[in-house]
C-alpha positions as a printed NumPy array, in Angstrom:
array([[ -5.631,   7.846, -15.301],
       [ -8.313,  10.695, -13.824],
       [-10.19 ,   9.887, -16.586],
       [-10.042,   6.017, -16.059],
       [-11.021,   6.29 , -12.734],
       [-14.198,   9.147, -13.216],
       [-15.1  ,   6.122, -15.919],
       [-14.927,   3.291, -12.807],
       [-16.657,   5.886, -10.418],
       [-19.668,   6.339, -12.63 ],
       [-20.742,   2.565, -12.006],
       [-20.817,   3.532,  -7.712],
       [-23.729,   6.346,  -7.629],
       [-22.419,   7.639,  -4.373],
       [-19.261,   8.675,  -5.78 ],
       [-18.79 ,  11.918,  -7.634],
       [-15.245,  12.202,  -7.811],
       [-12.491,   9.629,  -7.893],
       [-11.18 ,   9.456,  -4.088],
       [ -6.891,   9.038,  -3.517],
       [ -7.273,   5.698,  -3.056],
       [ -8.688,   4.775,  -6.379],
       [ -5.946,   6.962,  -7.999],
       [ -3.52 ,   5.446,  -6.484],
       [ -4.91 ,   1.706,  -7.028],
       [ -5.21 ,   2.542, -10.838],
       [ -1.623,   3.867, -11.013],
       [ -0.306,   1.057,  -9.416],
       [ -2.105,  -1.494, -11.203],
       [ -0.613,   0.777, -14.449],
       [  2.627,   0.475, -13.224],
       [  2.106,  -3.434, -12.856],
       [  0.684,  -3.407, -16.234],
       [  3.763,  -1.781, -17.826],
       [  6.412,  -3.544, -16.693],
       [  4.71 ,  -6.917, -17.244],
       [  5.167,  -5.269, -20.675],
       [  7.936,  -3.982, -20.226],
       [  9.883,  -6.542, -18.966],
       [  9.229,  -9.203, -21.54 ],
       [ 12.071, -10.754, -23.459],
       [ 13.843,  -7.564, -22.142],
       [ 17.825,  -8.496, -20.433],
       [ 16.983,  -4.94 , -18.18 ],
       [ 13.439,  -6.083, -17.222],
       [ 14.156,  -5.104, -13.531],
       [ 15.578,  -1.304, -14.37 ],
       [ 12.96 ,  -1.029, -16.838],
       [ 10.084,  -1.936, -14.557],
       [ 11.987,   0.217, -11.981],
       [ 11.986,   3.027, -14.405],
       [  8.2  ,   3.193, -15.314],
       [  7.369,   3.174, -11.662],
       [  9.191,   5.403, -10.855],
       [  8.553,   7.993, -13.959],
       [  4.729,   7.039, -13.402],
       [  4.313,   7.977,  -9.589],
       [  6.509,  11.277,  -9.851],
       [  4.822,  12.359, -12.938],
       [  1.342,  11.73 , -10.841],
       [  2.66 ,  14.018,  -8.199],
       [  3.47 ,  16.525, -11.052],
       [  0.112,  17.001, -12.099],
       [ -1.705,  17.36 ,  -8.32 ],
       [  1.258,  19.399,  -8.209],
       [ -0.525,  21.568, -10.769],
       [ -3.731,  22.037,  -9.608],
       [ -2.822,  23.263,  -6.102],
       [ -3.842,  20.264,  -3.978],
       [ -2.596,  19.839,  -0.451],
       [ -0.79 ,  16.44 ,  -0.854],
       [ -0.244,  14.585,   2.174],
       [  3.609,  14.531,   3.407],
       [  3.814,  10.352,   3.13 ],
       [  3.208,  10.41 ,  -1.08 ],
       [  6.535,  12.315,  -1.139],
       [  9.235,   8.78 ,  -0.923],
       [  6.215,   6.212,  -0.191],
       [  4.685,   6.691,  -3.611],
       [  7.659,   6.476,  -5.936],
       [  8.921,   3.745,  -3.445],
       [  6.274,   1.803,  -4.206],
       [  5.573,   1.967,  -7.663],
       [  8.943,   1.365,  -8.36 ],
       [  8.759,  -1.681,  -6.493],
       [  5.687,  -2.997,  -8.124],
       [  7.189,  -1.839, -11.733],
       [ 10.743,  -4.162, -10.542],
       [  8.159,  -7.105,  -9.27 ],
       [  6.421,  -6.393, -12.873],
       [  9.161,  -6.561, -14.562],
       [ 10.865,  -9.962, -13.028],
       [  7.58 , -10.957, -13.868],
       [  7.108, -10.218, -16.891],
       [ 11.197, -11.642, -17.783],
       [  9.926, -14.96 , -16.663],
       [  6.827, -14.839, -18.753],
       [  8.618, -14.082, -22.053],
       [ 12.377, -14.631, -21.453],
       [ 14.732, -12.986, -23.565],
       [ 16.721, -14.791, -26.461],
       [ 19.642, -16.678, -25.137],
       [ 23.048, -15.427, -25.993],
       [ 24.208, -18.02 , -28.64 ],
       [ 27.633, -19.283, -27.653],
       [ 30.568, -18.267, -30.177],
       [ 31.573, -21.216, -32.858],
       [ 35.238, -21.98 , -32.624],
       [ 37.997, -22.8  , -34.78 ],
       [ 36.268, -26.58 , -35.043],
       [ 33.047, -24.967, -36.175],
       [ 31.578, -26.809, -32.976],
       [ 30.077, -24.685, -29.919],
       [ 31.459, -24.965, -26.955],
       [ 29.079, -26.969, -24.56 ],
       [ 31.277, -27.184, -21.45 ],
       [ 29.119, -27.146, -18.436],
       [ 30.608, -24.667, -15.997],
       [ 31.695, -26.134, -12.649],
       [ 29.469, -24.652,  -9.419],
       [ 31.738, -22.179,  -7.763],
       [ 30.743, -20.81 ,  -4.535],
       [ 30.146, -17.413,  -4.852],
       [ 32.712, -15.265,  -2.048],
       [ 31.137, -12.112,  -0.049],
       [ 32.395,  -8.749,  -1.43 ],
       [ 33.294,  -7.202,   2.482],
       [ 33.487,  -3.7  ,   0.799],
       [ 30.225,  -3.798,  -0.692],
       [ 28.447,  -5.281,   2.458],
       [ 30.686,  -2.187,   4.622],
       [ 29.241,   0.702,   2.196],
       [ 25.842,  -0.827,   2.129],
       [ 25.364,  -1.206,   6.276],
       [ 27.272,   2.436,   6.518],
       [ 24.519,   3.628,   4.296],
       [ 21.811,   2.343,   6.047],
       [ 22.886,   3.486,   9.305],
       [ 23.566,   7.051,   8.22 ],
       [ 20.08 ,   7.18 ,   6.178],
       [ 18.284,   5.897,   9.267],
       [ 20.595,   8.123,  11.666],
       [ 20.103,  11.432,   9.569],
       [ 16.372,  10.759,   8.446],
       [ 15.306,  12.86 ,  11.237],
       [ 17.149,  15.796,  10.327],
       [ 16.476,  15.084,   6.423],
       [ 12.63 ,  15.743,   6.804],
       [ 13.249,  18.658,   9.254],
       [ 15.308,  20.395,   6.138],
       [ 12.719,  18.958,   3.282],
       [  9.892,  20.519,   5.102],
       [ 11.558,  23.75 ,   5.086],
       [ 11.705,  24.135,   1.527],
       [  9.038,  22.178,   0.319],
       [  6.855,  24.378,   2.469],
       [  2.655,  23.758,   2.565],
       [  2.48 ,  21.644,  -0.803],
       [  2.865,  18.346,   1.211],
       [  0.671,  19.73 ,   4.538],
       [  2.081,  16.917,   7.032],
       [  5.376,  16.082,   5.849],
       [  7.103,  17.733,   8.534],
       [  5.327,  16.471,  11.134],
       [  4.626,  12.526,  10.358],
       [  6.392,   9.461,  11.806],
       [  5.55 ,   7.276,   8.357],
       [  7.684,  10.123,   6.555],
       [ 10.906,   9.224,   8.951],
       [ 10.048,   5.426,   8.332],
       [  9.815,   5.549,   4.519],
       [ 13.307,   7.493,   4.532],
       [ 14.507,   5.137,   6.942],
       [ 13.054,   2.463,   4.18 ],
       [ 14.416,   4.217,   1.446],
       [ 18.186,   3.956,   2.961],
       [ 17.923,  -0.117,   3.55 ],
       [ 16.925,  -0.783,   0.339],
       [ 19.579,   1.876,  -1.511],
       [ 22.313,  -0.184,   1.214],
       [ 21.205,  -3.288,  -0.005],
       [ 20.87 ,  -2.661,  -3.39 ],
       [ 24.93 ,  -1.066,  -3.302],
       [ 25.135,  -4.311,  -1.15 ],
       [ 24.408,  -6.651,  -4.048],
       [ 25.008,  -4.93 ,  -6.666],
       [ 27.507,  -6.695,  -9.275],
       [ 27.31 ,  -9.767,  -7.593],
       [ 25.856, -12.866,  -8.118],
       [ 25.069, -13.726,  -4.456],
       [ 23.008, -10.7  ,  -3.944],
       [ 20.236, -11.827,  -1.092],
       [ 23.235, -12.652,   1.045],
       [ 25.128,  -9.327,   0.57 ],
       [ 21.749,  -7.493,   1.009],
       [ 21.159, -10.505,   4.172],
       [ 24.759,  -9.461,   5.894],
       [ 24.553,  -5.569,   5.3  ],
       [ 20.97 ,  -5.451,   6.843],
       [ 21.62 ,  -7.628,  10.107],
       [ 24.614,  -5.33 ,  11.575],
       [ 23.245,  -2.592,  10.757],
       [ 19.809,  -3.193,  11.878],
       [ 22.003,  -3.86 ,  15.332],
       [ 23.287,  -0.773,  15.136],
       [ 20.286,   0.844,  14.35 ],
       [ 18.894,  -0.833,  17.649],
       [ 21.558,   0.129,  19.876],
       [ 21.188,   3.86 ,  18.806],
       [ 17.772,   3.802,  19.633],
       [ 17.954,   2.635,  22.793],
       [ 21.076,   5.196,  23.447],
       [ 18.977,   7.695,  22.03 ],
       [ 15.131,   7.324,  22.784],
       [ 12.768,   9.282,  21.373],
       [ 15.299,  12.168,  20.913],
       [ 16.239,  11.296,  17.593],
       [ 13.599,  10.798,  15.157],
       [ 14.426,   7.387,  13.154],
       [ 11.771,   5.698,  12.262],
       [ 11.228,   3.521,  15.014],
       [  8.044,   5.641,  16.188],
       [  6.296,   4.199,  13.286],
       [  6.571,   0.806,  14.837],
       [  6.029,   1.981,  17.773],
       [  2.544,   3.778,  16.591],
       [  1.519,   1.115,  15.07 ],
       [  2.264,  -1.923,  17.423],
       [  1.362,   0.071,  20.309],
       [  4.801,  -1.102,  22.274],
       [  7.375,   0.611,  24.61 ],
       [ 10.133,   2.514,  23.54 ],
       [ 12.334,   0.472,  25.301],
       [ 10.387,  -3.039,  24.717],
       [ 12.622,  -5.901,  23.509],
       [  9.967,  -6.826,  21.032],
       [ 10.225,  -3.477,  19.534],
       [ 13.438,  -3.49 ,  19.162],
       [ 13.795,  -7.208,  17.694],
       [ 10.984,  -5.883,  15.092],
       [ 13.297,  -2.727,  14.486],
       [ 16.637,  -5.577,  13.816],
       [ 14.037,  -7.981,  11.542],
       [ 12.901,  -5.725,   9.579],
       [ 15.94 ,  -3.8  ,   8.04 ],
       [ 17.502,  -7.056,   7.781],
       [ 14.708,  -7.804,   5.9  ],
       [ 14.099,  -4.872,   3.541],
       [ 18.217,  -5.106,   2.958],
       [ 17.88 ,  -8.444,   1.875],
       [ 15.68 ,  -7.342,  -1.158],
       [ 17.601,  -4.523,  -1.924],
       [ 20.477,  -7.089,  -2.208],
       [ 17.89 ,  -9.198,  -4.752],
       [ 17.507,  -6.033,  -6.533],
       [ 20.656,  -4.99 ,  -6.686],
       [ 22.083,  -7.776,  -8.269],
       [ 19.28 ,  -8.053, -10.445],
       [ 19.957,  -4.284, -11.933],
       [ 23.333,  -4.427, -11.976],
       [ 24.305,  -7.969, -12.596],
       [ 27.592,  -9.399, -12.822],
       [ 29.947,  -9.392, -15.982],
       [ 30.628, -12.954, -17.136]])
């Protein structure tokens, strides 16, 4: 990939060396790449995507790992977060382009397949699953603070500002709605709404412990803050802080049913 993008570089004379940016626009157009190709007439397109992602970004951390960089503190969950996502997005993608072979139905004693059509059952909301996934959420969100005070600790100067950045508290705070949605809608065929109803009450909750709390307890909310330049206390902040965990949720919930679907 260094290689790849020293080739690119050589065509902009002002360049000498390739910059982050291009690194990390090459690995994610890799990752994209691979599970388009990974993901064809493949049953596990999602988890495979998912997997070379994943694999990709933490191996790229490996190898600045290596040489001694100073990485900043946000590549430490935002980069394998979002690889993986592009290599599940890939790999959907890539499923649709080349679907797998359909399961032939079994021939019965009549030597004729079995063509009933199935009747359309609504699909019922598994309460436990949408309980663990908002409990999760709220305790990732609640304890993300505390989480990046202990991670900076041991990681020590190899990631100079993860102790100290608000995006690092947001992209923990990211990573627990999507793992609660994804336990949300996991084994279930209706996984958008048990992603939909873990994220809403517990983006509530979320709310009301910020506005308990303040700025006492780091939990992600100073991101928002930062970046739409609102009030701790603003209602719009707050209704931004409620949309979007019910919104990240909601795709965990797609994912999660999509990696571990339902046994028919």
């Amino acid at each position: 990939m260094d290689h790849l993008a020293t080739a690119v570089l050589l065509w902009i004379p002002e360049q000498q060396a390739p910059t982050e940016q291009m690194l990390i626009g090459i690995l994610l157009a890799s990752c994209l790449l691979g599970g388009l190709v990974a993901g064809t007439a493949n049953r596990k397109a999602e988890l495979t995507g998912l997997t070379v992602g994943v694999l990709a970004a933490f191996g790229h951390l490996w190898q600045l790992n290596r040489t001694g960089e100073t990485l900043p503190g946000e590549w430490v969950f935002g980069f394998p977060l979002m690889a993986g996502l592009v290599g599940v997005m890939a790999g959907f993608a890539g499923r649709l382009i080349y679907p797998p072979v359909p399961i032939v139905p079994l021939i019965g004693s009549s030597g004729i397949r079995s063509l009933a059509i199935e009747p359309t059952i609504e699909t019922p909301v598994v309460i436990w699953r949408v309980l663990l996934g908002a409990a999760l959420i709220v305790a990732g969100t609640y304890w993300a603070g505390s989480l990046q005070h202990h991670l900076s600790r041991i990681i020590g100067s190899k990631f100079g500002s993860f102790g100290g950045s608000s995006m690092v508290v947001w992209q923990m705070a990211t990573l627990a709605a999507v793992l609660g949605g994804t336990l949300a809608g996991a084994n279930t065929a209706a996984g958008l709404k048990q992603g939909m109803l873990a994220g809403l009450p517990a983006g509530l909750a979320i709310a009301a412990m910020h506005w308990k709390y303040g700025g006492e307890r780091p939990m992600g909310v100073e991101f928002w803050q930062d970046q739409l330049s609102l009030n701790q206390q603003a209602p719009a902040l707050l209704g931004v802080l409620v949309g979007s965990v019910t919104l990240i949720s909601t795709l965990g919930g797609w994912l999660g049913s999509r990696l571990l679907q339902p046994k028919k």
